[in-house]
Amino acid sequence: MLTTTAGFDRIGDENAFAVLARAQALAASGRDIVNLGIGQPDFRTPDHIVEAAVKALRDGHHGYTAATGILPLREAVAADVHARTGAEVSPGRVMIVPGGKVTMHMAILMFGEPGADILYPDPGFPIYRSMIEFTGARPLPVPIREANGFAFSAEETLNLITPETRLLILNSPANPTGGVTPRVEIETLVAGLARFPNVAILSDEIYGRMVYDGAEHVSLARFPEIADRLILLDGWSKTYAMTGWRLGYSVWPERLIDMARKFAVNSYSCVNAAAQFAGLAALTGPQGCVAEMVAEFDRRRRAIVPALNSLPGVSCVVPAGAFYAFPNIADTAWKAKPLASALLEDAGVAAIGGPDFGVYGEGYLRLSYANSLDNILAAIERIRGFLERRNG
Ligand code: PLP
């Protein structure tokens, strides 16, 4: 029998991919499925970005690049982070990685080991907890509450820090809730972190450009007092509709960047060269495409939330960011996961049960509104019909 390490017995999963596979299998068998399950923009990558990748290949950029990424791209990232946050970032602290996930993977591996504690948002992106458990560290969930508009509470987060805490993971705007944590909460958190100088921070800001109703995205990069322990996670997947390109970036503290570089050398070597040229065109080209996509998400958000609130037993707070609605279904007759699976099998609507994002996700569903307005409204009517038939 093959023997693997204990870590691999503990590694978790992301159920959104399993739901996607099931939805695709049902669709392939002829069923009409509306997919509100997967978290990826339904737009095409803008043409000028695609063309930059094609040109890069034609120009002969098909070899290895530096493990940290091509210099013009790291310079463009540094300039973009500076323009959006005011942070002084040298390109030498920027790492181009194959997708946002890779930064969390590296950061959690750097700080996680048996005996260490890592704090992470719950409900939150499932890979945080999975990777924490993989390292043998103790996962400490920071509850993200509907009553708090799905923002994290600075006080509650600070109170959960133990002497063994090595890493604090933050995510705003958030998956799966769409919550955006307000400035005052972030300032309180940063001030409180002065009491815990040995705690590193991983701030996942991959939805940072997707905020609505005048909500403000306050990047942790704005605070120079934590720059020596902040790992900033961002990327192109959501902002520029580039999930399949596998392209992300991170900004690392000076003393960690070389470890991140060596991790790359030991695993994937570098990011696909043409994708990096596409990323460069995305950052340095016209930004109207981002504004258009965000405006379209906003239009759908304004439609899906009242539609959800009109369903029997369902209530939904208005999400201020990302492209997810996280309705409370506690007043239906259903637990979240059986409801998600019945909706897919019986009503042809793919959604994700809240518990796939942590124990505090029970009583909720995640619906991605990265789908056309017509499909979204059709999905809500299917859910209505289902609940009227099966709610009790
Ligand atoms: N972080 C959050 C909060 C996400 O929701 C996702 C993707 O869904 C990622 C990171 C990963 O993004 P990528 O596809 O670039 O790896």
CSV table of C-alpha atoms and ligand atoms in Angstrom, one decimal, residues 14 39 98-102 104 125 128 171 175 204 206-207 233 237-238 243 246-247 324, ligand 1:
chain,number,residue,atom,x,y,z
A,14,GLU,CA,-13.5,23.5,-2.8
A,39,GLY,CA,-17.4,32.4,-8.7
A,98,PRO,CA,-0.3,31.5,-11.2
A,99,GLY,CA,-3.6,32.7,-9.6
A,100,GLY,CA,-4.7,34.3,-6.4
A,101,LYS,CA,-4.8,30.9,-4.7
A,102,VAL,CA,-1.1,30.4,-4.9
A,104,MET,CA,-2.5,31.9,0.1
A,125,PHE,CA,-13.0,31.0,1.0
A,128,TYR,CA,-7.9,29.0,3.9
A,171,ASN,CA,-10.8,39.1,3.1
A,175,ASN,CA,-16.4,35.6,-0.7
A,204,ASP,CA,-7.0,38.7,0.3
A,206,ILE,CA,-9.0,39.9,-5.0
A,207,TYR,CA,-12.4,41.6,-5.1
A,233,LEU,CA,-3.1,39.0,-2.3
A,237,SER,CA,-9.0,36.6,-12.3
A,238,LYS,CA,-12.0,38.6,-11.1
A,243,THR,CA,-9.9,33.1,-14.2
A,246,ARG,CA,-4.1,31.6,-13.9
A,247,LEU,CA,-2.6,34.9,-13.1
A,324,TYR,CA,-22.2,37.1,-4.5
B,1,PLP,N1,-9.5,34.6,-3.0
B,1,PLP,C1,-10.8,34.6,-3.0
B,1,PLP,C2,-11.6,35.2,-1.8
B,1,PLP,C3,-11.6,34.0,-4.0
B,1,PLP,O1,-12.9,34.0,-4.0
B,1,PLP,C4,-10.8,33.4,-5.0
B,1,PLP,C5,-11.5,32.7,-6.1
B,1,PLP,O2,-12.7,32.4,-6.1
B,1,PLP,C6,-9.5,33.4,-5.0
B,1,PLP,C7,-8.8,34.0,-4.0
B,1,PLP,C8,-8.6,32.7,-6.0
B,1,PLP,O3,-8.5,33.3,-7.2
B,1,PLP,P1,-7.7,32.6,-8.4
B,1,PLP,O4,-8.7,32.0,-9.3
B,1,PLP,O5,-7.0,33.8,-9.0
B,1,PLP,O6,-6.8,31.6,-7.9
